[in-house]
Amino acid sequence: MKIDQFQLELAEKGISLSNEQMNQFQHYYELLIEWNEKMNLTAITDREDVYVKHFYDSLTAAMYTDLTKPLRICDVGAGAGFPSIPLKIAFPQLDVTIIDSLNKRITFLNKLASELKLENVHFVHGRAEEMGQNPAQRGQYDIVTARAVARMSVLTELCLPFVKTGGAFVAMKAASAADEMENASKAITVLGGKTEDIFSFRLPIEDSERTIIVIRKEKETPKKYPRKPGTPNKAPIE
């Protein structure tokens, strides 16, 4: 996806980016490539691929949820900052917290936020299972995002404890999630959530399938969840 296509496709979806915001994405790309030589941030390095598979893909969350208000968002396991940093660039009023277990990724993200002059972006180094039991993080966010390969039964346990009652967990999956959702239905209910919407679509230009799942939090997550680090993955609620 060429840079002008990126801007045009987003505008057609109602996301207008100023020249300053476009410059921030350009700088983001440059820093990502520079730091990727020092640490493994992404296997995708071609400019046009990064713009569609990372930047545009991250912003699809805003096409299916309303991010125009000053919401508190938490991104669990953001890696190189996806989807939360592109969302923050496009919607500067968001207050963003990123939780990641790898300290060197946090170092990159701190540098990125500083270089892009992003305000109200916070970084927490830790495992989601531990942070989800921390009163400073638990039940504090309007929206929690994850763009991850873990199956939904696992992701729900890692993410839903961070969501305040009435808020939403927005999971971004690479492909159709029908089988996963069947297996995740018990976890979603146990953890206090309810499936609100499932959106399937294809990315422009390269045409790969994407699914966004919106889980609304209807009641408090029981105190025993999330369980100890590693347990949700080894013994998912299914």
Short mmCIF file of C-alpha atoms in Angstrom, two decimals:
data_model
loop_
_atom_site.label_atom_id
_atom_site.label_comp_id
_atom_site.label_asym_id
_atom_site.label_seq_id
_atom_site.Cartn_x
_atom_site.Cartn_y
_atom_site.Cartn_z
CA MET A 1 0.00 0.00 0.00
CA LYS A 2 1.53 3.26 -1.14
CA ILE A 3 1.46 6.17 1.30
CA ASP A 4 -1.14 8.16 -0.65
CA GLN A 5 -3.32 5.03 -0.91
CA PHE A 6 -3.06 4.62 2.87
CA GLN A 7 -4.37 8.15 3.42
CA LEU A 8 -7.09 7.79 0.78
CA GLU A 9 -8.36 4.39 1.97
CA LEU A 10 -8.60 5.67 5.54
CA ALA A 11 -10.40 8.85 4.44
CA GLU A 12 -12.98 6.68 2.67
CA LYS A 13 -13.56 4.93 6.02
CA GLY A 14 -13.99 8.25 7.81
CA ILE A 15 -10.48 8.49 9.30
CA SER A 16 -8.87 11.73 8.09
CA LEU A 17 -5.15 12.18 8.72
CA SER A 18 -3.43 15.59 8.68
CA ASN A 19 0.02 16.18 7.19
CA GLU A 20 1.41 16.11 10.72
CA GLN A 21 -0.17 12.72 11.40
CA MET A 22 1.13 11.38 8.07
CA ASN A 23 4.61 12.59 9.07
CA GLN A 24 4.25 10.74 12.37
CA PHE A 25 3.49 7.50 10.51
CA GLN A 26 6.51 8.08 8.27
CA HIS A 27 8.75 8.64 11.30
CA TYR A 28 7.22 5.56 12.96
CA TYR A 29 8.20 3.48 9.94
CA GLU A 30 11.76 4.82 9.97
CA LEU A 31 12.24 4.12 13.69
CA LEU A 32 10.70 0.66 13.36
CA ILE A 33 13.20 -0.28 10.63
CA GLU A 34 16.13 1.28 12.50
CA TRP A 35 15.38 -0.53 15.77
CA ASN A 36 14.45 -3.75 14.00
CA GLU A 37 18.13 -4.16 13.12
CA LYS A 38 18.93 -4.24 16.86
CA MET A 39 16.03 -6.37 18.08
CA ASN A 40 13.32 -8.52 16.55
CA LEU A 41 10.28 -6.21 16.31
CA THR A 42 8.72 -7.31 13.02
CA ALA A 43 9.33 -9.68 10.13
CA ILE A 44 7.51 -7.18 7.87
CA THR A 45 9.92 -4.44 6.79
CA ASP A 46 8.94 -3.39 3.25
CA ARG A 47 7.41 0.11 3.47
CA GLU A 48 4.23 -0.72 1.52
CA ASP A 49 3.71 -3.90 3.55
CA VAL A 50 4.17 -2.08 6.88
CA TYR A 51 1.62 0.54 5.84
CA VAL A 52 -1.06 -2.02 5.04
CA LYS A 53 -0.28 -4.95 7.38
CA HIS A 54 0.65 -2.91 10.45
CA PHE A 55 -0.58 0.69 10.18
CA TYR A 56 -3.83 0.26 8.24
CA ASP A 57 -4.59 -3.06 9.94
CA SER A 58 -4.20 -1.44 13.38
CA LEU A 59 -6.59 1.35 12.42
CA THR A 60 -9.35 -1.08 11.40
CA ALA A 61 -10.21 -1.24 15.12
CA ALA A 62 -11.52 2.33 14.78
CA MET A 63 -13.73 1.32 11.86
CA TYR A 64 -15.77 -1.04 14.06
CA THR A 65 -15.62 0.70 17.46
CA ASP A 66 -16.10 4.38 18.29
CA LEU A 67 -12.72 5.79 19.31
CA THR A 68 -13.58 9.46 18.82
CA LYS A 69 -14.08 10.09 22.57
CA PRO A 70 -11.32 10.60 25.20
CA LEU A 71 -11.23 6.92 26.17
CA ARG A 72 -8.70 5.03 28.29
CA ILE A 73 -7.28 2.20 26.21
CA CYS A 74 -4.99 -0.65 27.21
CA ASP A 75 -3.05 -2.66 24.63
CA VAL A 76 -1.97 -6.08 25.93
CA GLY A 77 1.22 -7.43 24.36
CA ALA A 78 1.60 -4.61 21.85
CA GLY A 79 4.98 -5.75 20.51
CA ALA A 80 6.17 -2.93 18.25
CA GLY A 81 3.13 -0.82 19.20
CA PHE A 82 0.30 -2.38 17.21
CA PRO A 83 -2.56 -1.49 17.27
CA SER A 84 -2.28 1.17 19.99
CA ILE A 85 0.35 3.56 18.59
CA PRO A 86 -1.33 3.92 15.15
CA LEU A 87 -4.64 4.44 17.00
CA LYS A 88 -3.04 7.09 19.22
CA ILE A 89 -1.61 8.90 16.18
CA ALA A 90 -4.99 8.94 14.44
CA PHE A 91 -6.97 9.73 17.62
CA PRO A 92 -4.72 11.93 19.80
CA GLN A 93 -7.37 12.31 22.53
CA LEU A 94 -6.99 8.65 23.55
CA ASP A 95 -5.15 7.86 26.79
CA VAL A 96 -3.12 4.75 25.97
CA THR A 97 -1.42 2.20 28.23
CA ILE A 98 0.73 -0.55 26.73
CA ILE A 99 1.54 -3.69 28.72
CA ASP A 100 4.38 -5.86 27.45
CA SER A 101 6.48 -8.56 29.09
CA LEU A 102 9.71 -7.73 27.23
CA ASN A 103 11.63 -4.77 28.62
CA LYS A 104 13.58 -4.04 25.44
CA ARG A 105 10.31 -3.61 23.54
CA ILE A 106 9.22 -1.12 26.23
CA THR A 107 12.51 0.74 25.64
CA PHE A 108 11.72 0.99 21.92
CA LEU A 109 8.14 2.12 22.59
CA ASN A 110 9.31 4.81 25.04
CA LYS A 111 11.71 6.15 22.41
CA LEU A 112 8.97 5.98 19.77
CA ALA A 113 6.45 7.92 21.88
CA SER A 114 9.09 10.54 22.66
CA GLU A 115 10.17 10.96 19.02
CA LEU A 116 6.57 11.17 17.80
CA LYS A 117 5.73 13.63 20.62
CA LEU A 118 2.82 11.50 21.82
CA GLU A 119 1.25 12.56 25.12
CA ASN A 120 -0.73 10.38 27.55
CA VAL A 121 0.97 7.16 26.49
CA HIS A 122 2.07 4.92 29.38
CA PHE A 123 4.18 1.77 29.37
CA VAL A 124 3.96 -1.09 31.85
CA HIS A 125 6.58 -3.83 31.89
CA GLY A 126 5.02 -7.08 33.08
CA ARG A 127 3.04 -10.21 32.34
CA ALA A 128 -0.65 -9.70 31.60
CA GLU A 129 -1.53 -12.40 34.17
CA GLU A 130 0.22 -10.43 36.95
CA MET A 131 -0.86 -6.96 35.84
CA GLY A 132 -4.47 -8.13 35.59
CA GLN A 133 -4.39 -8.71 39.36
CA ASN A 134 -2.85 -5.30 40.05
CA PRO A 135 -5.50 -2.87 41.42
CA ALA A 136 -3.85 0.00 39.48
CA GLN A 137 -4.62 -1.81 36.20
CA ARG A 138 -7.55 -4.13 36.88
CA GLY A 139 -10.94 -2.85 35.71
CA GLN A 140 -9.51 0.54 34.71
CA TYR A 141 -10.00 0.72 30.94
CA ASP A 142 -12.84 1.60 28.57
CA ILE A 143 -11.33 -0.53 25.81
CA VAL A 144 -8.66 -3.23 25.86
CA THR A 145 -7.10 -4.35 22.58
CA ALA A 146 -4.96 -7.31 21.61
CA ARG A 147 -3.64 -8.14 18.18
CA ALA A 148 -2.36 -11.58 18.97
CA VAL A 149 -2.13 -15.17 17.80
CA ALA A 150 -3.31 -16.69 21.11
CA ARG A 151 -6.72 -18.31 20.84
CA MET A 152 -9.74 -16.41 22.13
CA SER A 153 -10.24 -18.51 25.28
CA VAL A 154 -6.71 -17.53 26.36
CA LEU A 155 -6.86 -13.91 25.17
CA THR A 156 -10.12 -13.33 27.01
CA GLU A 157 -8.58 -14.36 30.34
CA LEU A 158 -5.54 -12.15 29.70
CA CYS A 159 -7.52 -9.08 28.59
CA LEU A 160 -11.01 -8.94 30.09
CA PRO A 161 -9.81 -8.35 33.71
CA PHE A 162 -8.41 -4.96 32.58
CA VAL A 163 -11.78 -3.80 31.19
CA LYS A 164 -14.12 -1.75 33.36
CA THR A 165 -17.72 -2.95 33.59
CA GLY A 166 -19.55 -1.59 30.55
CA GLY A 167 -16.31 -1.37 28.56
CA ALA A 168 -15.15 -3.68 25.78
CA PHE A 169 -12.37 -6.06 24.83
CA VAL A 170 -11.59 -5.68 21.11
CA ALA A 171 -9.67 -8.69 19.76
CA MET A 172 -8.00 -8.38 16.36
CA LYS A 173 -7.55 -11.74 14.67
CA ALA A 174 -5.90 -12.65 11.39
CA ALA A 175 -8.58 -14.93 10.02
CA SER A 176 -12.08 -16.26 10.57
CA ALA A 177 -12.59 -16.98 14.25
CA ALA A 178 -15.76 -19.11 14.20
CA ASP A 179 -14.10 -22.23 15.68
CA GLU A 180 -12.24 -20.19 18.27
CA MET A 181 -15.41 -18.42 19.38
CA GLU A 182 -17.16 -21.73 19.93
CA ASN A 183 -14.36 -22.85 22.25
CA ALA A 184 -14.15 -19.42 23.91
CA SER A 185 -17.83 -19.07 24.82
CA LYS A 186 -17.35 -20.54 28.31
CA ALA A 187 -14.35 -18.30 29.09
CA ILE A 188 -16.18 -15.18 27.90
CA THR A 189 -19.15 -15.92 30.19
CA VAL A 190 -17.05 -16.97 33.21
CA LEU A 191 -14.93 -13.83 32.97
CA GLY A 192 -17.94 -11.50 32.87
CA GLY A 193 -18.21 -10.80 29.16
CA LYS A 194 -20.70 -11.18 26.34
CA THR A 195 -19.94 -11.33 22.61
CA GLU A 196 -21.37 -8.15 21.12
CA ASP A 197 -20.15 -8.20 17.52
CA ILE A 198 -17.92 -10.12 15.12
CA PHE A 199 -16.73 -8.31 12.00
CA SER A 200 -14.95 -10.10 9.15
CA PHE A 201 -13.37 -8.20 6.28
CA ARG A 202 -10.35 -8.13 3.97
CA LEU A 203 -7.46 -5.70 3.97
CA PRO A 204 -7.26 -3.52 0.86
CA ILE A 205 -4.57 -4.16 -1.78
CA GLU A 206 -3.24 -7.45 -0.41
CA ASP A 207 -6.70 -8.94 0.37
CA SER A 208 -5.90 -11.00 3.48
CA GLU A 209 -8.74 -11.89 5.84
CA ARG A 210 -9.21 -10.16 9.20
CA THR A 211 -11.71 -10.55 12.05
CA ILE A 212 -12.49 -8.11 14.85
CA ILE A 213 -14.35 -9.47 17.88
CA VAL A 214 -16.00 -7.11 20.36
CA ILE A 215 -16.63 -8.55 23.83
CA ARG A 216 -18.69 -6.31 26.11
CA LYS A 217 -17.94 -6.62 29.85
CA GLU A 218 -21.24 -6.98 31.68
CA LYS A 219 -20.01 -7.82 35.18
CA GLU A 220 -16.83 -7.95 37.25
CA THR A 221 -14.30 -10.68 36.47
CA PRO A 222 -14.05 -13.17 39.38
CA LYS A 223 -11.03 -12.43 41.58
CA LYS A 224 -9.27 -15.72 40.77
CA TYR A 225 -8.76 -14.59 37.14
CA PRO A 226 -6.36 -14.11 35.51
CA ARG A 227 -4.55 -17.14 36.92
CA LYS A 228 -0.77 -17.43 37.37
CA PRO A 229 1.55 -16.71 34.41
CA GLY A 230 1.44 -19.51 31.85
CA THR A 231 -1.69 -21.15 33.27
CA PRO A 232 -4.23 -19.60 30.84
CA ASN A 233 -2.22 -20.96 27.92
CA LYS A 234 -1.66 -24.41 29.42
CA ALA A 235 -5.18 -24.89 30.78
CA PRO A 236 -7.60 -22.53 28.98
CA ILE A 237 -11.17 -22.12 30.22
CA GLU A 238 -12.99 -24.21 27.61
#
